[in-house]
Tab-separated table of C-alpha atoms and ligand atoms in Angstrom:
chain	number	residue	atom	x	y	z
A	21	UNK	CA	-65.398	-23.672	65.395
A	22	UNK	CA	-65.401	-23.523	69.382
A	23	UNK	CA	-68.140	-22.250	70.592
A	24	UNK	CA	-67.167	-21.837	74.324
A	25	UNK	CA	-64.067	-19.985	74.265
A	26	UNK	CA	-64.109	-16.213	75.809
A	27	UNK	CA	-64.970	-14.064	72.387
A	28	UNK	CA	-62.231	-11.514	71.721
A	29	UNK	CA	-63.774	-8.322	70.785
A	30	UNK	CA	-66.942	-8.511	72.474
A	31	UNK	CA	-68.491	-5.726	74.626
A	32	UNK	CA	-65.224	-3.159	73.133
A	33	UNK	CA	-67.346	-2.756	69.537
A	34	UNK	CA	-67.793	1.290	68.516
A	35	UNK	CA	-70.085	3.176	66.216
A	36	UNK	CA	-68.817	5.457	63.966
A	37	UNK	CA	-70.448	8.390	62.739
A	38	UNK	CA	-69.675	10.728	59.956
A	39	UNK	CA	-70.659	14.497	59.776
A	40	UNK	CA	-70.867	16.711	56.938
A	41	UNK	CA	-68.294	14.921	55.109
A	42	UNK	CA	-67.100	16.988	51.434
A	43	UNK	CA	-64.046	15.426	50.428
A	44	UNK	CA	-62.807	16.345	46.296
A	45	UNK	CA	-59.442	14.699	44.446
A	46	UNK	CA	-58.163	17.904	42.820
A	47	UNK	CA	-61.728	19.232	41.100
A	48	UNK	CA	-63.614	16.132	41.715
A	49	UNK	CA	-65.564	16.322	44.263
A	50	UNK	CA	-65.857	12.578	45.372
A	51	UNK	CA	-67.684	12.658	48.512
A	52	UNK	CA	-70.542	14.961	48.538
A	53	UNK	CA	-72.094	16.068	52.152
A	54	UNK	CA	-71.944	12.564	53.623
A	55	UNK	CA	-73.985	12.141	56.774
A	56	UNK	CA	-74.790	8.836	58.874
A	57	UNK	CA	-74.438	7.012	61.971
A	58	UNK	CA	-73.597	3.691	62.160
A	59	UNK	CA	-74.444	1.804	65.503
A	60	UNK	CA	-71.757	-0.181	67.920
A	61	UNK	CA	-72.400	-3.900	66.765
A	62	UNK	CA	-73.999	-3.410	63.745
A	63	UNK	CA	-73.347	-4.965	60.220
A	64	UNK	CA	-73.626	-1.677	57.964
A	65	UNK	CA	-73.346	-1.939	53.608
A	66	UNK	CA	-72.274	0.658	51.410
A	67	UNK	CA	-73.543	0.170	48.729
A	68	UNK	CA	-73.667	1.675	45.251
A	69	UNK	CA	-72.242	1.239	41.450
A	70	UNK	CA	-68.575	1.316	40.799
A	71	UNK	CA	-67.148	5.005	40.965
A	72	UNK	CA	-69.418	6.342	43.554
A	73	UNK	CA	-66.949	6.604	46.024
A	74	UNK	CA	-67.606	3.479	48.176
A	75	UNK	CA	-63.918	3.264	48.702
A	76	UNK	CA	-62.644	6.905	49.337
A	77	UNK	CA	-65.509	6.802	52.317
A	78	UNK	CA	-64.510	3.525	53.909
A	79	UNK	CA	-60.483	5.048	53.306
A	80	UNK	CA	-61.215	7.929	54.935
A	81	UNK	CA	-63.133	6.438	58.048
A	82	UNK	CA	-59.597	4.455	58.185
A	83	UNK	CA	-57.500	7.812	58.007
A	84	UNK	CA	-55.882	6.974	54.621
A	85	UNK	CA	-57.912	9.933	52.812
A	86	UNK	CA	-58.486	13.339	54.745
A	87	UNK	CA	-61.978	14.991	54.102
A	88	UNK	CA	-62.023	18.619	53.077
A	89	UNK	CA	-64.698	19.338	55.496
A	90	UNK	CA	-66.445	17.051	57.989
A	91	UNK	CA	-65.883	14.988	60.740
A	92	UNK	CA	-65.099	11.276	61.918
A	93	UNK	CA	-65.955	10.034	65.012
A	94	UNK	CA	-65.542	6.689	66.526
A	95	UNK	CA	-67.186	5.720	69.759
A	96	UNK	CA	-67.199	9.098	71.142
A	97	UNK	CA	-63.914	10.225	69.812
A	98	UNK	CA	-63.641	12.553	66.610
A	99	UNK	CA	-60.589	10.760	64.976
A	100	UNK	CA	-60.652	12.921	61.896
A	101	UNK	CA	-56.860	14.135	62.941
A	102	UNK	CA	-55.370	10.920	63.822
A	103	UNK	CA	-53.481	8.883	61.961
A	104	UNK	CA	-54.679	4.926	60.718
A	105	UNK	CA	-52.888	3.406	64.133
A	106	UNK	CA	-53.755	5.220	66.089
A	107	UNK	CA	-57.987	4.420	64.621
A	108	UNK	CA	-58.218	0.690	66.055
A	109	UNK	CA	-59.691	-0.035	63.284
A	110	UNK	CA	-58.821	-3.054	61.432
A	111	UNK	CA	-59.679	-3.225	57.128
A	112	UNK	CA	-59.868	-6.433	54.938
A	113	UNK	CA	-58.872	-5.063	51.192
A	114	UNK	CA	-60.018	-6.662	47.825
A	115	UNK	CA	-56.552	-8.330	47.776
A	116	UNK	CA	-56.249	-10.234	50.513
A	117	UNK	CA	-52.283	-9.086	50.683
A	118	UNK	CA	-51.527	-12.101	52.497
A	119	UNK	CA	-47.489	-12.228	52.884
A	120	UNK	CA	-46.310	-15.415	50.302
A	121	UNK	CA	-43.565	-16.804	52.025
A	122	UNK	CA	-44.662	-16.905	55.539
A	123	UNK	CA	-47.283	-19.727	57.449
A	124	UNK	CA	-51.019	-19.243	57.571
A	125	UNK	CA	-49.924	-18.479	61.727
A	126	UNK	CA	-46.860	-15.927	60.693
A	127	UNK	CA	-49.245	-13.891	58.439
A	128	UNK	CA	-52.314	-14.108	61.220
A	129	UNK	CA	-49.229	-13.235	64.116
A	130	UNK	CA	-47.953	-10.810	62.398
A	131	UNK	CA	-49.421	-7.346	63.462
A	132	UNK	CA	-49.244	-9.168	67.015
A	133	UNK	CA	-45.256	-9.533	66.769
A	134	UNK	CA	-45.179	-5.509	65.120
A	135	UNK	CA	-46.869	-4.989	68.835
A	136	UNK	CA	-44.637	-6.713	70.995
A	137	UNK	CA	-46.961	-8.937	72.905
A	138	UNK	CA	-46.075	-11.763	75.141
A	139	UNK	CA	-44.809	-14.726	72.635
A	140	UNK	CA	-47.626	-16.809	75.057
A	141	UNK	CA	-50.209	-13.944	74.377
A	142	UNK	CA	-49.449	-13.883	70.714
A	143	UNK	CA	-49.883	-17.893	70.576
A	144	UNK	CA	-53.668	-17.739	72.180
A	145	UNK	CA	-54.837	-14.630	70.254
A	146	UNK	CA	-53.464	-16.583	66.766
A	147	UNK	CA	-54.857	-19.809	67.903
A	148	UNK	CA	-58.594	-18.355	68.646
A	149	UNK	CA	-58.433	-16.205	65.622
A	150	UNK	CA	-57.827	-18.982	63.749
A	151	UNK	CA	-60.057	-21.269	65.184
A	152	UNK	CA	-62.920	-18.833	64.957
A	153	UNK	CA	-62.362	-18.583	60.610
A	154	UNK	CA	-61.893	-22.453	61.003
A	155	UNK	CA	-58.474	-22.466	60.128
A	156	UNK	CA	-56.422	-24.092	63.150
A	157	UNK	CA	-56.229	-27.546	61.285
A	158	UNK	CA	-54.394	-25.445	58.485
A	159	UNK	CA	-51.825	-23.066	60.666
A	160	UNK	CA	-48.832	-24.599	58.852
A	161	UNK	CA	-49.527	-23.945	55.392
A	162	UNK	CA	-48.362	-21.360	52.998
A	163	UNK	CA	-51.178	-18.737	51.343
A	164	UNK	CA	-50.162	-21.046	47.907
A	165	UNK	CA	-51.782	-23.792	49.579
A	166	UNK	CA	-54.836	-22.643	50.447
A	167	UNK	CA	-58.057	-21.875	48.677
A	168	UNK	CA	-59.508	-18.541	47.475
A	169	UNK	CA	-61.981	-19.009	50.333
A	170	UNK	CA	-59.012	-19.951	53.198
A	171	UNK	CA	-56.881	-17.551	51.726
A	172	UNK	CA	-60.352	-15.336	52.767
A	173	UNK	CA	-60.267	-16.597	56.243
A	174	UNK	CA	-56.602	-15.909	56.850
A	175	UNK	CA	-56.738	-12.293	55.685
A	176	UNK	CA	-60.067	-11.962	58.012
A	177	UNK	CA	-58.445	-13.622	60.854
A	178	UNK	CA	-55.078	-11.322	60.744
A	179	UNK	CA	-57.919	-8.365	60.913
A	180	UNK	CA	-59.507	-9.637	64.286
A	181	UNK	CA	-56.923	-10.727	66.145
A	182	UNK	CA	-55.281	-7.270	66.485
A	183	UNK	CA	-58.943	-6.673	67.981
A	184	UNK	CA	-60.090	-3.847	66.212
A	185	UNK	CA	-63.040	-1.801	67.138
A	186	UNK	CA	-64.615	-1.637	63.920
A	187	UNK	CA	-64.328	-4.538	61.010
A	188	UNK	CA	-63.850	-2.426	57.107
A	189	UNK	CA	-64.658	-5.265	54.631
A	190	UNK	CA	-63.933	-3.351	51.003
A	191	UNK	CA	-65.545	-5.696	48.325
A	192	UNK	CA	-63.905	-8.896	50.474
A	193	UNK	CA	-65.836	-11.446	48.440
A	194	UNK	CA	-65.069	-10.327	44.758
A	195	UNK	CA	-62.142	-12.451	44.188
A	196	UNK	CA	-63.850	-15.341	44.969
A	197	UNK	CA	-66.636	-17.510	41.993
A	198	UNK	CA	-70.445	-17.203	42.453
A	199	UNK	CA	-70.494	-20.344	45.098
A	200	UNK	CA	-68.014	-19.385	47.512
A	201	UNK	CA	-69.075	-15.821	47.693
A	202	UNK	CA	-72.744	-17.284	48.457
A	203	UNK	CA	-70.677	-19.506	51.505
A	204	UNK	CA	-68.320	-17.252	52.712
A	205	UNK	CA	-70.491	-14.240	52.724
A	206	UNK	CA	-72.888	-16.287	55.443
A	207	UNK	CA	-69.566	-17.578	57.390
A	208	UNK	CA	-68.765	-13.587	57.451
A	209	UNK	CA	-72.033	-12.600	58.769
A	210	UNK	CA	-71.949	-15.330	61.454
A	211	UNK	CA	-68.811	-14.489	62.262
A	212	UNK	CA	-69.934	-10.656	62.691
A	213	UNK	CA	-72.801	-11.738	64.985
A	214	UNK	CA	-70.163	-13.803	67.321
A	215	UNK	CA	-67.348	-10.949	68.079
A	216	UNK	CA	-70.635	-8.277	67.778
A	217	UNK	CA	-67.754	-6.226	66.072
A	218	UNK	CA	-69.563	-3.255	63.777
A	219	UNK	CA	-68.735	-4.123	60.404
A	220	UNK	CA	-69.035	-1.895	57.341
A	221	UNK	CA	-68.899	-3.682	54.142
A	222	UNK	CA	-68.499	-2.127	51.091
A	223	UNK	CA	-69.880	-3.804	48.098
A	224	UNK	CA	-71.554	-2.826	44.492
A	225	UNK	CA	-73.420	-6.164	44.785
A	226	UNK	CA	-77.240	-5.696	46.277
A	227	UNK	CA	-77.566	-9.336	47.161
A	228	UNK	CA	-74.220	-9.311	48.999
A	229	UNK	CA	-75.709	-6.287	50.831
A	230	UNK	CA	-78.899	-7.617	51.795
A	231	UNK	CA	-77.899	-10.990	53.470
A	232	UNK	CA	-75.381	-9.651	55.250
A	233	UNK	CA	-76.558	-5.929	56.668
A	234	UNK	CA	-78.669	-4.921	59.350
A	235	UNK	CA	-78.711	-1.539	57.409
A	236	UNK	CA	-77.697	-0.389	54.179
A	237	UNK	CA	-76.451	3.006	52.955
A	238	UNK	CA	-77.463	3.603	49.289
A	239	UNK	CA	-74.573	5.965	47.228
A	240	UNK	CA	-74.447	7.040	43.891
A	241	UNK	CA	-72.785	9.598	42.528
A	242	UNK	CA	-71.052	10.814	46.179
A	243	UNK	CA	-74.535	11.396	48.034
A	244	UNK	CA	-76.289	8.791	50.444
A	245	UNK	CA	-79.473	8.188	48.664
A	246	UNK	CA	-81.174	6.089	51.427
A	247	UNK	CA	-80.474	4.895	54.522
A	248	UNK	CA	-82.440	1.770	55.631
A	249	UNK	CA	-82.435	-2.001	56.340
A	250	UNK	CA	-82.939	-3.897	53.191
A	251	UNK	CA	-86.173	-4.457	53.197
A	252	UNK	CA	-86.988	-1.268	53.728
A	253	UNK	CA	-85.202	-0.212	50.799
A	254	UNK	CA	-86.724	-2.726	48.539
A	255	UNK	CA	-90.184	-1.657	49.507
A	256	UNK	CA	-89.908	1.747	50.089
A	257	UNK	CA	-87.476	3.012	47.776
A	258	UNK	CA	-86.853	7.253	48.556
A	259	UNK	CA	-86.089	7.364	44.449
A	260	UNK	CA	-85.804	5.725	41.248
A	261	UNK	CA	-82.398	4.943	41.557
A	262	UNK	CA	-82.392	3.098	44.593
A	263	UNK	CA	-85.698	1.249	43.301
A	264	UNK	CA	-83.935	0.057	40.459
A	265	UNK	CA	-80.544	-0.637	42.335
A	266	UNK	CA	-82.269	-2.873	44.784
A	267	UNK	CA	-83.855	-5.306	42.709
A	268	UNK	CA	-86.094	-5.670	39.301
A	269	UNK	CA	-88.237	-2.535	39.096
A	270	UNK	CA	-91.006	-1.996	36.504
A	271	UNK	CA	-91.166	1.761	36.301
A	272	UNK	CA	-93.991	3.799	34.312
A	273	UNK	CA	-94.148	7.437	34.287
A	274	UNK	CA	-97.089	9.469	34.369
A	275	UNK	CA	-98.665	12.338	36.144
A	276	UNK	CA	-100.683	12.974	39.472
A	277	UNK	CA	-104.223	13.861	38.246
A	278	UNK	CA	-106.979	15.223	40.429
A	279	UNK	CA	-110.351	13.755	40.029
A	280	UNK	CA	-113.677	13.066	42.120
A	281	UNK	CA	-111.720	14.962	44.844
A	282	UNK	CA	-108.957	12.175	44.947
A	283	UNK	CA	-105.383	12.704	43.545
A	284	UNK	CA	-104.573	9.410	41.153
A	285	UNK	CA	-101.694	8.310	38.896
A	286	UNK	CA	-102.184	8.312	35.596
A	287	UNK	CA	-100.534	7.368	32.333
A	288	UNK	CA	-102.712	7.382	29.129
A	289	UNK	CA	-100.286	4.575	27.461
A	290	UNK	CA	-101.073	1.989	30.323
A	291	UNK	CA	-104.095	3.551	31.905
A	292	UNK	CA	-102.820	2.962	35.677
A	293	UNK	CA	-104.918	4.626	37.961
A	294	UNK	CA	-103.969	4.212	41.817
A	295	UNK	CA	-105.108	6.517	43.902
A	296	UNK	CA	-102.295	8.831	45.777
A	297	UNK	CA	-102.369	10.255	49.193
A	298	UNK	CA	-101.452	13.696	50.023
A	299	UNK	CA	-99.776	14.656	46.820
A	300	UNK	CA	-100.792	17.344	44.714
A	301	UNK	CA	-100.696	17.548	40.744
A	302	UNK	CA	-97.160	16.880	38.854
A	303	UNK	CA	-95.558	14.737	37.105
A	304	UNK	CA	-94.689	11.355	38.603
A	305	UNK	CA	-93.701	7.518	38.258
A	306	UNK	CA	-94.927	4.486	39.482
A	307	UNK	CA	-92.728	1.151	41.054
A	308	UNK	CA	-94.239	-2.257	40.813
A	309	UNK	CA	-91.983	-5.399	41.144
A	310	UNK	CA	-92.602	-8.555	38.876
A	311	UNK	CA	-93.636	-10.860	41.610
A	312	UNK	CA	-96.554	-8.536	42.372
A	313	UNK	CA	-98.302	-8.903	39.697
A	314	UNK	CA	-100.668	-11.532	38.063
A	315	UNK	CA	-100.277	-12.248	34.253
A	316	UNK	CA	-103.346	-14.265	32.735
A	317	UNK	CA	-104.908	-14.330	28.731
A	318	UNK	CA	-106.626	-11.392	28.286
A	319	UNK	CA	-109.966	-13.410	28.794
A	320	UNK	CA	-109.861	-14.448	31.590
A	321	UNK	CA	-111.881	-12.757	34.877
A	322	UNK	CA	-109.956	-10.085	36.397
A	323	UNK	CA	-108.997	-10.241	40.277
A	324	UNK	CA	-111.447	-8.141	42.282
A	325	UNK	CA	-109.947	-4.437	43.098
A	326	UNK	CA	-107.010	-4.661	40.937
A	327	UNK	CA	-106.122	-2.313	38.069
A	328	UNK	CA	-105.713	-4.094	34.782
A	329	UNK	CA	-102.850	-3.171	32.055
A	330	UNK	CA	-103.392	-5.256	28.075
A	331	UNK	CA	-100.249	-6.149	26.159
A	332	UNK	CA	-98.800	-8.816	24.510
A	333	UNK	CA	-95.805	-11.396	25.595
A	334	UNK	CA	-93.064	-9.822	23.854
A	335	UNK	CA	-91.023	-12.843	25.486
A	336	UNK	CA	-90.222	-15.025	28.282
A	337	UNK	CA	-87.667	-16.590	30.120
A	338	UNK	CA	-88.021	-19.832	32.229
A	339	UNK	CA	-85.586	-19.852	35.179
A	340	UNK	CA	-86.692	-22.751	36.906
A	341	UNK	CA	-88.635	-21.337	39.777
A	342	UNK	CA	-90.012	-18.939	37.940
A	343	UNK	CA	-91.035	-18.107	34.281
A	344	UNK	CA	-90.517	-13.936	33.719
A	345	UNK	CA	-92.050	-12.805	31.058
A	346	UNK	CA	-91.978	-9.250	29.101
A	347	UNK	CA	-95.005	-7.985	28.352
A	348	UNK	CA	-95.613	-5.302	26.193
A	349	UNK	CA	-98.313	-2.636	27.146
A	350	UNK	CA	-98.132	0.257	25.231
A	351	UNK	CA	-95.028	1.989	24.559
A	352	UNK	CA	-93.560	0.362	27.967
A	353	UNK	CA	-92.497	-3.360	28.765
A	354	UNK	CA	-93.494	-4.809	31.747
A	355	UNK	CA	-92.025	-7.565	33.785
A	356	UNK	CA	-93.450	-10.041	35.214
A	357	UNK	CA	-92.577	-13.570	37.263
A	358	UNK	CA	-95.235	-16.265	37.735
A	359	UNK	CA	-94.278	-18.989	40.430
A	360	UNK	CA	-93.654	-22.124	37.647
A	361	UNK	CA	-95.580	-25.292	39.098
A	362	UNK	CA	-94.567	-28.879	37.741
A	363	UNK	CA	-96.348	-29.635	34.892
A	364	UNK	CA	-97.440	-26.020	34.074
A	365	UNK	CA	-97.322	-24.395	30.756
A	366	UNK	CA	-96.299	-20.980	29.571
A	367	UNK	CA	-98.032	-18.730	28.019
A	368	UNK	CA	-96.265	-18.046	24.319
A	369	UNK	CA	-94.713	-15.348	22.932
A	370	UNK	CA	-97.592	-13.055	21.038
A	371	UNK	CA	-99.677	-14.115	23.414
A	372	UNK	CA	-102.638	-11.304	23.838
A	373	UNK	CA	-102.487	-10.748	27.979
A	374	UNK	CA	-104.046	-8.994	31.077
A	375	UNK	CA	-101.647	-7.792	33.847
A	376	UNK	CA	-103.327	-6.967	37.561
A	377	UNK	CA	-101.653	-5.293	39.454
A	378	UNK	CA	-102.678	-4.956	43.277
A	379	UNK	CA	-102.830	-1.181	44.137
A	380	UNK	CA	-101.443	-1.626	47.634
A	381	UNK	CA	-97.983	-3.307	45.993
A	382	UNK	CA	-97.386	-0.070	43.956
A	383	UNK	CA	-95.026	1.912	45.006
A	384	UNK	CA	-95.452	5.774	44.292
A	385	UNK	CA	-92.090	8.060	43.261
A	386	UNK	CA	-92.543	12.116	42.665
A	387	UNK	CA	-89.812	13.201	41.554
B	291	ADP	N1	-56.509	8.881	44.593
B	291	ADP	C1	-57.421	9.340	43.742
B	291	ADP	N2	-57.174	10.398	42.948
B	291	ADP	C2	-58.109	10.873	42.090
B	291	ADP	N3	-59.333	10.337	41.949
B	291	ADP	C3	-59.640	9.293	42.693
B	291	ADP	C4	-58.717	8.709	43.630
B	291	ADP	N4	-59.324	7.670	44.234
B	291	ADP	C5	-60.563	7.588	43.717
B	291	ADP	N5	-60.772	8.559	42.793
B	291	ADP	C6	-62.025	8.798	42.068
B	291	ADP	O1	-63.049	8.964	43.003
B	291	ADP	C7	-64.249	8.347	42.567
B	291	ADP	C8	-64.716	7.341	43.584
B	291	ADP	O2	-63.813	6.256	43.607
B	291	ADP	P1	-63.978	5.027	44.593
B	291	ADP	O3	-64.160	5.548	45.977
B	291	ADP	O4	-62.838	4.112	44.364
B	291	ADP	O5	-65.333	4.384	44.087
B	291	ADP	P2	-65.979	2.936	44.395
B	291	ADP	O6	-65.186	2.289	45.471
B	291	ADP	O7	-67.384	3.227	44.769
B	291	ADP	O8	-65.909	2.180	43.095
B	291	ADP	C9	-63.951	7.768	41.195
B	291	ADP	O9	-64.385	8.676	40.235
B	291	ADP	C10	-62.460	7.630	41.207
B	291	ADP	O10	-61.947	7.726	39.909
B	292	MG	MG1	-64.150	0.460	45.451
């Protein structure tokens, strides 16, 4: 890709922002007081399980679905009125839609004809857009003869060359197997950082989500759970559902107790006692993620300052970097991954085991 080429797009990138948006299909209400701001430049996910309205929001930000109540603004203009064209905003669906018959450069030139530009101006937009995806070498094909991953590109570079303020990515990747995704979703992300063209990508996949996003927008059910940058969200989860719909999540529910003038969680089937800050008595859960915790025979000399759980292995899984086992402690099962070195053994199945868990690692949910 050239590298020293003027980048189209640059500098003209807007943030969108959505306010109080309630938007139903007949009785179902869909979207469910959506607020957020998304920043010029920035790679933003949606992300959330299938049905949760990922779509409807990134549709209405593109003026295909009108919000009962609410507002859309873009840069500094509230577009909620205006029709799609009139949005400069440009969308890459889950179908790439590519037109069959016509030349990787027809289907890229194509919004640029609908505008009447300069036949010169059209050529050097086409020929940097393409360029850009990697494509140039390729102009003359048909969609037929390209890859799943070109066939990616072409639909990406018809998007950017019409210059769009703001790049809507709905589940781009999903058509594509497990490797290309992996390939194509860095070539998207580098491609984002180039143009600095605010992206929002919508996707149901978490790892998709956190390599490419600066910030992600947790939905379920119609309501932004969590707003945050993916790390964030992994280690300070606002709820149980965005704990478990960011990664593994062993969760064990208890209640705040108050003793020696300290609040603690505790739960008399695992015996977890962390200390809690500034919470009062109630019910509550704890977080902890496998690869916090340390798994040894029951034995063996506990870690200084960490809280111990007993169980047995109710079974384990090696996955070549790591061996996860399930534990059993109590009426819960606990995961739990242990860095595999060469040569190492597991422990078996029935095994009788210790768990420590570090208190600091724990992350602390009332509900
Ligand atoms: N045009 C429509 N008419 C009625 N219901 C719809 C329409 N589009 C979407 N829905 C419903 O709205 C909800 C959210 O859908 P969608 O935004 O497509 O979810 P996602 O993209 O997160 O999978 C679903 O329950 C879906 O059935
Ligand atoms: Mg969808």
């Amino acid at each position: 890709m050239n590298q020293s080429q003027p980048q189209q797009g640059v500098g003209s990138s807007r943030g969108v922002r959505l306010e109080d948006i309630n938007l139903s299909f007949g009785k179902t209400h869909v979207l469910k007081g959506i607020n957020l701001e998304i920043e010029s430049g920035e790679f933003f996910a949606f992300l959330g399980p299938s049905g949760c309205g990922k779509t409807t929001l990134l549709r209405l930000i593109a003026g295909f679905e009108a919000a009962q109540s609410g507002k859309v603004i873009i840069g500094e203009q509230e577009v909620s009125h205006l029709p799609p064209w009139r949005r400069e905003l440009g969308m890459v669906f889950q179908s790439y839609a590519l037109w069959p018959h016509m030349t990787v450069r027809k289907n890229v030139a194509f919004g640029l004809e609908e505008r009447r530009l300069p036949r010169r101006e059209i050529n050097r937009r086409v020929d940097q857009a393409l360029d850009l995806v990697g494509l140039l070498a390729l102009s003359e094909r048909r969609p037929n003869q390209l890859s799943g991953g070109q066939q990616q590109r072409v639909a990406l570079a018809r998007t950017i060359v019409i210059e769009p303020k703001v790049l809507l990515l709905d589940e781009p990747l999903s058509n594509l197997d497990a490797k290309l995704r992996v390939q194509m979703r860095l070539e998207l992300r580098q491609l984002q950082r180039k143009l600095s063209l605010t992206t929002i990508f919508v996707t149901h996949d978490q790892e998709e989500a956190n390599t490419t996003s600066d910030r992600i927008a947790v939905i379920n059910d119609g309501i932004v759970q969590q707003i945050g940058s993916p790390i964030e969200l992994y280690d300070n989860p606002a709820n149980l559902f965005v704990a478990k719909f960011l990664g593994v999540a062993n969760v064990i529910d208890g209640a705040l107790v108050e003793a020696d003038g300290q609040v603690y969680f505790h739960s008399s089937d695992a015996s977890v006692k962390v200390p809690i800050n500034g919470q009062s008595a109630g019910s509550a859960s704890i977080v902890f993620r496998p690869q916090n915790l340390t798994i040894r025979r029951q034995a063996a000399k506990p870690p200084n300052g960490a809280t111990r759980l007993e169980g047995t292995v109710d079974h384990k899984e090696f996955l070549g970097s790591i061996i996860r086992y399930r534990v059993k402690v109590g009426r819960h099962f606990v995961l739990v991954d242990k860095a595999h070195q060469r040569g190492a053994e597991a422990l078996p199945e029935g095994a009788p085991v210790a768990i420590y868990l570090n208190p600091e690692q724990v992350i602390k949910l009332v509900e």
